[in-house]
Amino acid sequence: MEPGAFEDELTCAVCLQVHQDPVVLSCQHSFCLKCIEGVWAQTPGPEGFECPQCRQKFNPRPNLKRNFTLCNIVEKYNQSQPPADSARVLCEYCIENPSPAVKTCLKCKTSLCSLHLKLHLLNKTFSGHTLIEPLADLTERQCLDHKKVLEFYCKDDAECVCVSCTITGKHNSHTLLSLDQAQAAIKEELEREIERLRRVQQKCSSKQRDLERSEAEIKTRINELKGKLSKSFSEWRRQLEEDEEYALKLIDEEGLRALSQIRSCSEALNKRMEQITLIDGEIQNLVQRDHLSFIQNSKQLLSRVTETQRVTDPDVPALTLNLSNISQLIQKRLNGSGKYHSDILGIIVPASTEYSGPSNVTPPPHSSSGAAPVPGNVLQLSTGIMGRAGISQGQRSPISLAPRTANWNLVLSDDLRSVTWTERKQPYPPHPERFKDYPQVLCSQSFSSGSHSWDVETNGNLWGIGIVCGSVERKGGISYLGNSSKSWCLYVHYGSLTAGHNSRDICLPPIPSNIRIRVQLDYEAGTLSFHGVTDSLRHLHTFQTTFTEPVFPAFYCRNKSLKLLN
């Protein structure tokens, strides 16, 4: 039975069109998949689901099974229908009642209905004629110079030619291909090129997924930071509401900047992928056409493919929150606010040193005044001279703290061997070498040559040990140990260990709270090393530089006291 006899069965009872992706119910009625899902989604009955045709009830909702038999019939029916354009081309042999043409003969330059086509095929005289889908205007398939059918493809000039062009025309010595050969070659070239574009699209898609992960992680970090800041600021609400608003605004602005950058990159990647998808779709449509249409349109499409490949893929820069800049701005606003200042920086700084963003993004160097952890502890220190190759102590020499350098929140003992932090400002006289903004103090002794070492015993979790040049700043964020090119410091901040120099922090593996630290200075070699001392030496960090002026042992003390030992 012909497919046309099944037209009633081919029609969906819901949309009254030929079935699309038909499924069958247990009552043997079939519907388009989208139609039955749409009906059940809009009008679920209280007693379950029902067939729109026979009203049979189903409870629970039945599984929808594909009607393969009906799918085959629909496919045959669709294949039997004449092309949309063919209805406008009539058979030139039908005189009284012209019938729609089903083929056009390029040799005879005429269109034929099914009856006359049969006669055409049975006549051996026409056996070599080329038949194509019905075409009303044959001028597109004729040579402009000789008015003959285009039958060959000139590979040298990349154009279709007629027989006369190959014999007497300008193409007589060129490389010629049949239209079938030309189509196969051009199709192969297009497939290679579009495969390259698809790989580009895959790379863009991978970058897009990275951007989405970055966006999610940055949003999470923004929420975490804002939550911690809000909790800290709430404890100081009465006197510091303006500071809270200011800090939150910085986080929001930085978050907007980072997310805006992500959106910009995302839009560029999406645009690139859309262009490739569009060209891919055009190629897929082109390969469905007849030989000549395919060849005539392929040149321009190949040119677009080449131009698209020349476009450089959008770069995805390192994306993360610039928390170091926020730390610097908060430091400047809250300078001199004591514990409040430390609490706020304690939220921003650990986040900026611990969080490095997505695994495929390199974070920017930590940089800002006051960006290093705020140290403080109980320390015991002993000093000595060592040889260049030695890690063992040589002859000890006394070391003492310099009162003229002590911050006003530090109290020095009479023998200048211990220091204690206090909230109450001390009545020290002004001195150009005194640290104004941080609880820091230097030793009176300096080193301008040779190799030296000193040990520091600690029993606290907030401290800093290092050296500074004598010309280091004594006020402002740059005076913080490790925040300038003239200071080097090792910090412990509640279990986290960092090494800071020139406003850059390096996160190190954590160490126990109670540990002896050995500092080793080789002035000529330009090295400053730190070791943990237990039964053996554990190397913590080494700075490599060039010293150009005398350096002084330096310490940061907060909350508790430190004591220097011979």
XYZ file of C-alpha atoms in Angstrom:
566
model
C 0.000 0.000 0.000
C 1.293 3.453 -0.925
C 2.125 5.910 1.923
C -0.625 8.238 0.686
C -3.243 5.675 1.725
C -2.255 6.140 5.347
C -2.960 9.896 5.470
C -5.602 9.495 8.204
C -3.211 7.468 10.318
C -0.404 9.917 9.596
C -2.319 12.816 11.159
C -1.882 13.617 14.853
C -5.280 14.060 16.580
C -3.910 16.986 18.607
C -2.136 19.228 16.054
C -3.887 17.767 12.950
C -0.533 17.649 11.139
C 1.631 14.772 9.970
C 3.193 13.142 13.028
C 6.530 14.447 14.239
C 8.453 11.975 16.436
C 5.326 9.810 16.997
C 4.804 7.860 20.240
C 2.140 5.243 20.961
C 0.024 4.736 24.099
C -1.148 1.386 25.434
C -4.569 2.115 23.857
C -2.726 2.023 20.482
C -3.385 5.682 19.676
C -0.377 7.664 18.482
C 0.506 11.336 18.904
C 3.428 13.667 18.348
C 5.731 13.496 21.374
C 5.516 17.258 21.965
C 1.719 17.241 21.526
C 0.974 14.558 24.125
C 3.482 16.021 26.591
C 1.920 19.446 26.107
C -1.601 18.120 26.716
C -0.599 16.255 29.862
C 1.411 19.208 31.177
C -1.502 21.647 30.823
C -4.477 19.517 31.902
C -3.451 16.781 34.334
C -6.720 15.198 35.479
C -7.492 14.426 39.099
C -7.751 10.755 38.224
C -4.452 10.702 36.358
C -3.673 11.077 32.662
C -5.932 10.209 29.714
C -5.702 9.593 25.964
C -6.862 12.746 24.077
C -8.596 10.513 21.495
C -10.360 7.694 23.367
C -10.199 9.237 26.901
C -8.766 6.067 28.434
C -7.349 6.814 31.911
C -3.734 6.146 32.950
C -2.519 6.290 36.532
C 0.370 6.630 37.065
C 1.597 8.394 33.943
C 2.606 5.748 31.366
C 5.949 5.599 29.631
C 5.828 7.019 26.089
C 7.130 4.489 23.556
C 8.312 5.488 20.103
C 6.058 4.189 17.297
C 8.718 2.888 14.926
C 6.210 1.547 12.399
C 4.526 4.925 12.089
C 7.943 6.630 11.929
C 8.827 4.575 8.836
C 5.507 5.353 7.176
C 5.880 9.073 7.864
C 9.392 9.004 6.422
C 8.216 7.304 3.218
C 5.301 9.716 2.954
C 7.583 12.720 3.257
C 9.941 11.304 0.633
C 7.050 10.821 -1.774
C 6.035 14.474 -1.630
C 7.383 16.670 -4.430
C 9.861 19.407 -3.445
C 8.330 22.738 -2.606
C 9.984 24.447 -5.585
C 8.957 21.722 -8.054
C 5.279 22.685 -7.916
C 6.141 25.935 -9.698
C 7.832 24.147 -12.646
C 5.486 22.544 -15.187
C 6.115 19.812 -17.745
C 6.842 21.363 -21.152
C 5.447 18.339 -23.009
C 2.001 18.518 -21.425
C -0.061 20.684 -23.810
C -3.658 20.917 -22.521
C -3.245 20.201 -18.780
C 0.395 20.785 -17.767
C 1.452 18.577 -14.885
C 4.114 19.483 -12.300
C 7.581 18.595 -13.475
C 9.546 16.020 -11.493
C 12.882 16.392 -13.335
C 14.654 18.790 -15.665
C 16.916 17.462 -18.447
C 20.007 19.635 -18.846
C 20.759 18.209 -22.301
C 17.283 18.794 -23.689
C 16.856 21.977 -21.646
C 13.312 20.960 -20.748
C 11.289 19.926 -17.702
C 9.339 16.649 -17.573
C 6.419 15.288 -15.559
C 6.489 11.699 -14.332
C 4.832 10.349 -17.490
C 7.101 12.103 -19.972
C 10.098 11.364 -17.789
C 9.332 7.667 -18.109
C 9.311 7.978 -21.898
C 12.525 9.967 -21.727
C 14.229 7.272 -19.692
C 13.050 4.468 -21.977
C 14.508 6.143 -25.068
C 18.129 5.038 -25.491
C 18.870 8.249 -27.338
C 18.530 10.154 -24.049
C 20.441 7.655 -21.908
C 23.394 9.982 -21.390
C 21.356 13.028 -20.472
C 21.756 14.624 -17.056
C 18.576 14.900 -14.962
C 18.219 17.247 -11.992
C 15.441 18.492 -9.723
C 12.919 20.687 -11.577
C 14.451 24.033 -12.461
C 12.583 26.922 -14.082
C 15.588 28.955 -15.226
C 18.439 27.078 -16.889
C 20.598 30.142 -17.577
C 22.292 29.664 -14.224
C 23.650 26.344 -15.492
C 24.855 27.594 -18.858
C 28.214 28.994 -19.884
C 27.956 32.738 -20.478
C 30.366 32.557 -23.412
C 29.073 29.459 -25.280
C 25.523 29.121 -23.923
C 26.165 25.459 -23.219
C 25.519 23.401 -20.098
C 28.217 23.608 -17.431
C 29.598 20.070 -17.195
C 33.136 20.383 -15.843
C 35.032 22.112 -13.077
C 38.283 23.946 -13.783
C 40.535 23.344 -10.808
C 43.012 26.046 -11.843
C 40.419 28.851 -11.977
C 37.984 27.302 -9.449
C 34.923 27.665 -11.728
C 32.511 25.508 -13.695
C 32.915 25.362 -17.499
C 31.212 23.871 -20.546
C 32.648 21.484 -23.161
C 33.578 24.296 -25.519
C 35.544 26.025 -22.775
C 37.703 22.927 -22.436
C 38.353 22.639 -26.183
C 38.597 26.117 -27.663
C 38.283 28.345 -24.623
C 40.815 29.575 -22.096
C 40.508 26.396 -20.013
C 41.729 23.961 -22.698
C 45.064 23.341 -20.918
C 43.771 23.475 -17.352
C 43.150 20.658 -14.893
C 39.510 19.604 -15.293
C 37.290 17.561 -13.014
C 33.809 16.207 -13.428
C 31.174 17.866 -11.296
C 31.022 14.744 -9.124
C 34.786 14.805 -8.593
C 34.757 18.537 -7.890
C 31.970 18.193 -5.379
C 33.772 15.373 -3.599
C 37.031 17.357 -3.439
C 35.390 20.573 -2.260
C 33.264 18.658 0.239
C 36.379 16.998 1.639
C 38.099 20.394 1.952
C 35.059 21.900 3.657
C 34.880 18.996 6.077
C 38.546 19.471 6.997
C 38.079 23.190 7.539
C 34.878 22.877 9.543
C 36.548 20.203 11.691
C 39.227 22.740 12.518
C 36.544 25.273 13.396
C 34.812 22.719 15.570
C 38.043 22.203 17.491
C 38.221 25.970 17.934
C 34.655 25.872 19.162
C 35.551 23.148 21.647
C 38.392 25.285 22.993
C 36.030 28.237 23.317
C 33.530 26.021 25.106
C 36.238 24.835 27.516
C 37.237 28.422 28.227
C 33.587 29.291 28.738
C 33.282 26.536 31.353
C 36.405 27.875 33.079
C 34.836 31.325 33.140
C 31.665 29.924 34.650
C 33.673 28.150 37.346
C 35.633 31.334 37.995
C 32.426 33.304 38.250
C 30.928 30.842 40.730
C 34.080 30.753 42.875
C 34.458 34.530 42.862
C 30.818 34.981 43.840
C 31.325 32.498 46.669
C 34.413 34.333 47.867
C 32.595 37.656 47.672
C 29.789 36.277 49.832
C 32.243 34.773 52.327
C 34.252 37.973 52.619
C 31.185 40.164 52.989
C 29.797 37.837 55.646
C 33.004 37.878 57.694
C 33.381 41.623 57.351
C 29.778 42.206 58.413
C 30.257 40.053 61.515
C 33.429 41.915 62.484
C 31.950 45.329 61.840
C 28.823 44.512 63.859
C 30.980 44.301 67.000
C 32.062 47.889 66.412
C 28.742 49.164 65.064
C 28.387 52.269 67.185
C 31.615 53.994 66.301
C 32.530 52.322 63.016
C 29.394 52.088 60.838
C 30.939 54.300 58.199
C 34.035 52.061 58.032
C 31.876 48.987 57.534
C 29.991 50.600 54.671
C 33.261 51.697 53.096
C 34.862 48.236 53.262
C 31.767 46.476 51.898
C 31.641 48.951 49.055
C 35.248 48.093 48.147
C 34.411 44.392 48.064
C 31.358 45.039 45.870
C 33.271 47.262 43.460
C 36.084 44.757 43.128
C 33.552 41.958 42.678
C 31.745 43.949 39.975
C 35.051 44.604 38.245
C 36.017 40.929 38.228
C 32.535 39.740 37.203
C 32.299 42.436 34.524
C 35.584 41.168 33.112
C 34.209 37.633 33.117
C 31.019 38.724 31.361
C 33.029 40.593 28.743
C 35.179 37.538 28.047
C 32.076 35.317 28.057
C 30.304 37.503 25.496
C 33.338 37.416 23.204
C 33.541 33.623 23.426
C 29.788 33.231 22.807
C 29.996 35.497 19.755
C 32.914 33.442 18.398
C 31.003 30.184 18.907
C 27.832 31.594 17.320
C 29.794 32.594 14.207
C 31.211 29.099 13.892
C 27.774 27.504 14.463
C 26.274 29.727 11.759
C 28.939 28.746 9.219
C 28.542 25.088 10.198
C 24.803 25.309 9.572
C 25.296 26.959 6.182
C 27.724 24.232 5.157
C 25.276 21.529 6.209
C 22.562 23.194 4.109
C 24.938 23.604 1.156
C 25.932 19.931 0.988
C 22.239 19.034 0.547
C 22.001 20.976 -2.720
C 22.721 19.696 -6.214
C 26.257 19.662 -7.565
C 26.268 22.990 -9.329
C 24.578 24.964 -6.564
C 26.970 23.417 -4.128
C 30.021 24.355 -6.154
C 28.856 27.860 -7.022
C 28.208 28.746 -3.383
C 31.167 26.923 -1.876
C 33.796 29.479 -2.917
C 32.275 32.304 -0.902
C 31.635 29.980 2.043
C 35.234 28.765 1.977
C 36.370 32.370 2.042
C 34.237 33.026 5.143
C 35.608 29.909 6.822
C 39.169 31.121 6.176
C 38.385 34.619 7.457
C 36.806 33.167 10.602
C 39.904 31.056 11.237
C 42.131 34.117 11.001
C 40.279 35.737 13.903
C 42.286 35.323 17.097
C 40.515 33.547 19.921
C 39.562 35.869 22.779
C 42.128 35.758 25.550
C 40.921 34.860 29.008
C 43.082 36.763 31.489
C 43.793 35.667 35.034
C 40.543 36.307 36.880
C 40.447 36.747 40.637
C 39.599 39.316 43.257
C 42.284 41.957 43.858
C 42.011 41.709 47.631
C 45.444 43.200 48.147
C 44.241 46.566 46.848
C 41.261 46.373 49.219
C 43.642 45.664 52.088
C 45.667 48.752 51.226
C 42.607 51.030 51.115
C 41.259 49.659 54.407
C 44.713 50.021 55.973
C 44.811 53.680 54.968
C 41.316 54.394 56.309
C 41.759 52.536 59.587
C 45.373 53.559 60.247
C 45.962 53.845 63.986
C 42.692 52.251 65.067
C 44.377 49.534 67.146
C 42.712 46.186 67.536
C 39.817 47.186 65.326
C 42.279 47.739 62.490
C 43.855 44.317 63.041
C 40.507 42.510 63.156
C 39.375 43.950 59.840
C 42.665 43.200 58.070
C 42.560 39.712 59.582
C 39.545 38.982 57.384
C 40.890 40.391 54.122
C 44.541 39.315 54.372
C 44.095 35.551 54.941
C 41.644 35.468 52.046
C 44.073 37.221 49.732
C 47.019 34.975 50.686
C 45.162 31.657 50.868
C 42.790 31.975 47.905
C 44.428 31.586 44.512
C 41.318 31.362 42.346
C 40.668 28.600 39.739
C 43.467 26.057 39.254
C 44.199 27.250 35.730
C 44.556 30.963 36.743
C 47.731 32.461 38.230
C 46.881 34.928 41.047
C 48.512 38.361 41.094
C 51.325 38.939 43.642
C 50.134 39.986 47.072
C 50.853 43.703 47.303
C 49.717 46.431 49.675
C 50.777 48.262 52.773
C 49.708 46.399 55.869
C 48.876 43.349 53.776
C 51.007 40.911 55.750
C 49.528 39.124 58.781
C 49.611 41.079 62.037
C 52.076 39.230 64.311
C 52.489 39.101 68.066
C 53.821 36.613 70.688
C 56.320 35.792 73.382
C 59.866 35.569 72.002
C 63.265 34.651 73.373
C 66.283 35.546 71.302
C 70.000 34.735 71.452
C 72.679 35.944 69.053
C 76.075 34.855 67.811
C 78.599 35.086 64.973
C 78.856 32.234 62.451
C 81.162 31.307 59.629
C 80.037 31.577 55.994
C 79.387 27.854 55.682
C 78.124 27.320 59.194
C 74.661 26.888 60.589
C 76.118 26.388 64.052
C 76.505 29.361 66.339
C 79.879 31.038 66.752
C 80.869 33.462 69.471
C 77.825 35.121 71.017
C 77.598 38.880 71.196
C 75.097 40.873 73.235
C 72.031 42.272 71.484
C 69.582 44.767 72.900
C 66.487 46.691 71.889
C 66.701 50.348 70.863
C 64.248 52.511 72.911
C 64.308 55.297 70.319
C 62.707 52.921 67.767
C 59.956 51.428 69.982
C 56.348 52.151 69.086
C 54.247 53.978 71.727
C 52.268 50.769 72.413
C 55.407 48.875 73.440
C 56.937 48.908 76.955
C 60.661 48.066 77.204
C 62.274 46.606 80.340
C 65.017 48.440 82.170
C 67.685 46.105 80.789
C 66.301 46.522 77.235
C 66.003 42.731 76.937
C 62.213 42.407 76.901
C 59.259 44.251 75.451
C 55.531 44.092 76.241
C 52.602 45.286 74.160
C 49.996 47.491 75.807
C 46.827 49.228 74.672
C 47.769 52.332 76.620
C 49.979 54.733 74.713
C 53.304 55.386 76.397
C 54.647 58.957 76.945
C 57.747 58.487 74.825
C 59.320 61.653 73.439
C 59.177 62.122 69.676
C 62.101 60.659 67.777
C 62.660 60.369 63.986
C 63.579 56.658 64.325
C 60.429 55.699 66.303
C 57.815 53.494 64.579
C 54.596 55.515 64.529
C 51.868 53.135 63.343
C 52.882 49.543 64.176
C 54.111 47.815 67.395
C 57.623 47.313 66.068
C 61.084 47.751 67.530
C 64.663 47.369 66.245
C 67.851 46.288 67.941
C 70.601 48.809 68.603
C 73.150 46.596 66.824
C 73.482 46.637 63.017
C 75.382 44.477 60.523
C 77.172 45.775 57.432
C 79.467 42.811 56.678
C 80.142 39.202 57.589
C 77.844 36.313 58.513
C 75.660 36.363 61.615
C 72.924 34.305 63.251
C 70.484 34.641 66.142
C 67.890 32.317 67.603
C 64.379 33.275 68.644
C 62.299 31.107 70.958
C 58.568 31.634 70.571
C 55.525 30.501 72.509
C 52.828 32.574 70.852
C 50.918 32.652 67.576
C 51.340 36.328 66.596
C 54.900 37.409 65.852
C 57.296 38.670 63.224
C 61.073 38.293 62.923
C 63.243 39.990 60.310
C 65.714 42.704 59.432
C 65.435 46.246 58.068
C 67.767 48.821 56.547
C 68.473 51.779 58.780
C 66.708 54.124 56.326
C 63.402 52.230 56.413
C 60.281 54.399 56.781
C 58.961 54.796 60.337
C 55.326 55.676 59.605
C 52.578 54.713 57.192
C 51.870 51.388 55.563
C 55.328 51.201 53.999
C 56.849 51.052 57.513
C 55.193 47.665 58.163
C 57.887 44.954 58.182
C 58.050 43.349 54.731
C 56.111 46.134 53.008
C 59.097 47.880 51.409
C 62.259 47.027 49.535
C 64.194 47.813 52.765
C 62.620 45.210 55.054
C 62.425 41.391 55.142
C 60.264 39.490 57.651
C 58.957 36.043 58.600
C 55.463 36.143 60.132
C 53.275 33.719 62.089
C 49.619 34.647 62.271
C 47.442 32.107 64.129
C 49.200 29.108 62.597
C 49.757 30.504 59.094
C 53.335 31.249 58.068
C 54.316 33.872 55.501
C 57.498 35.548 54.292
C 57.160 39.188 53.268
C 59.361 41.605 51.334
C 58.644 44.642 49.147
C 54.838 44.319 49.651
C 54.794 40.710 48.460
C 53.837 37.781 50.693
C 54.778 34.142 50.140
C 52.593 31.559 51.889
C 54.686 28.823 53.543
C 53.801 25.468 55.149
C 52.534 25.997 58.716
C 54.769 25.446 61.742
C 53.991 24.723 65.433
C 53.231 27.718 67.660
C 56.094 26.872 70.039
C 59.255 26.658 67.992
C 62.721 28.146 67.990
C 63.602 30.134 64.884
C 67.183 30.547 63.717
C 67.926 33.584 61.572
C 71.052 33.417 59.392
C 72.404 36.517 57.648
C 75.246 36.503 55.112
C 75.687 40.156 54.218
C 78.117 39.753 51.299
C 76.183 36.831 49.808
C 72.913 38.750 50.186
C 71.027 35.894 51.893
C 68.671 35.922 54.855
C 67.534 32.438 55.908
C 65.089 31.171 58.522
C 65.171 27.675 60.040
C 63.000 25.910 62.572
C 65.210 24.417 65.277
C 64.176 21.147 66.953
C 66.357 18.034 67.001
C 67.401 19.108 63.527
C 67.123 22.171 61.315
C 64.053 22.599 59.122
C 64.525 25.181 56.391
C 61.579 27.600 56.263
C 62.555 30.291 53.781
C 65.516 32.164 52.274
C 65.507 35.698 50.877
C 68.091 36.439 48.179
C 68.994 40.102 47.639
C 71.859 42.612 47.588
C 72.395 44.668 50.731
C 73.570 48.244 50.160
C 73.421 49.647 53.706
C 73.593 48.396 57.317
C 70.705 46.188 58.484
C 69.154 45.868 61.968
C 67.340 42.900 63.571
C 63.649 43.841 63.738
C 60.626 42.462 65.596
C 56.878 42.893 65.673
C 55.110 42.251 69.006
C 51.378 42.290 69.653
C 49.268 41.100 72.641
C 52.160 39.659 74.622
C 55.852 40.226 75.239
C 59.195 39.100 73.890
C 62.477 38.597 75.660
C 65.956 38.716 74.201
C 68.583 36.305 75.601
C 72.371 36.298 75.351
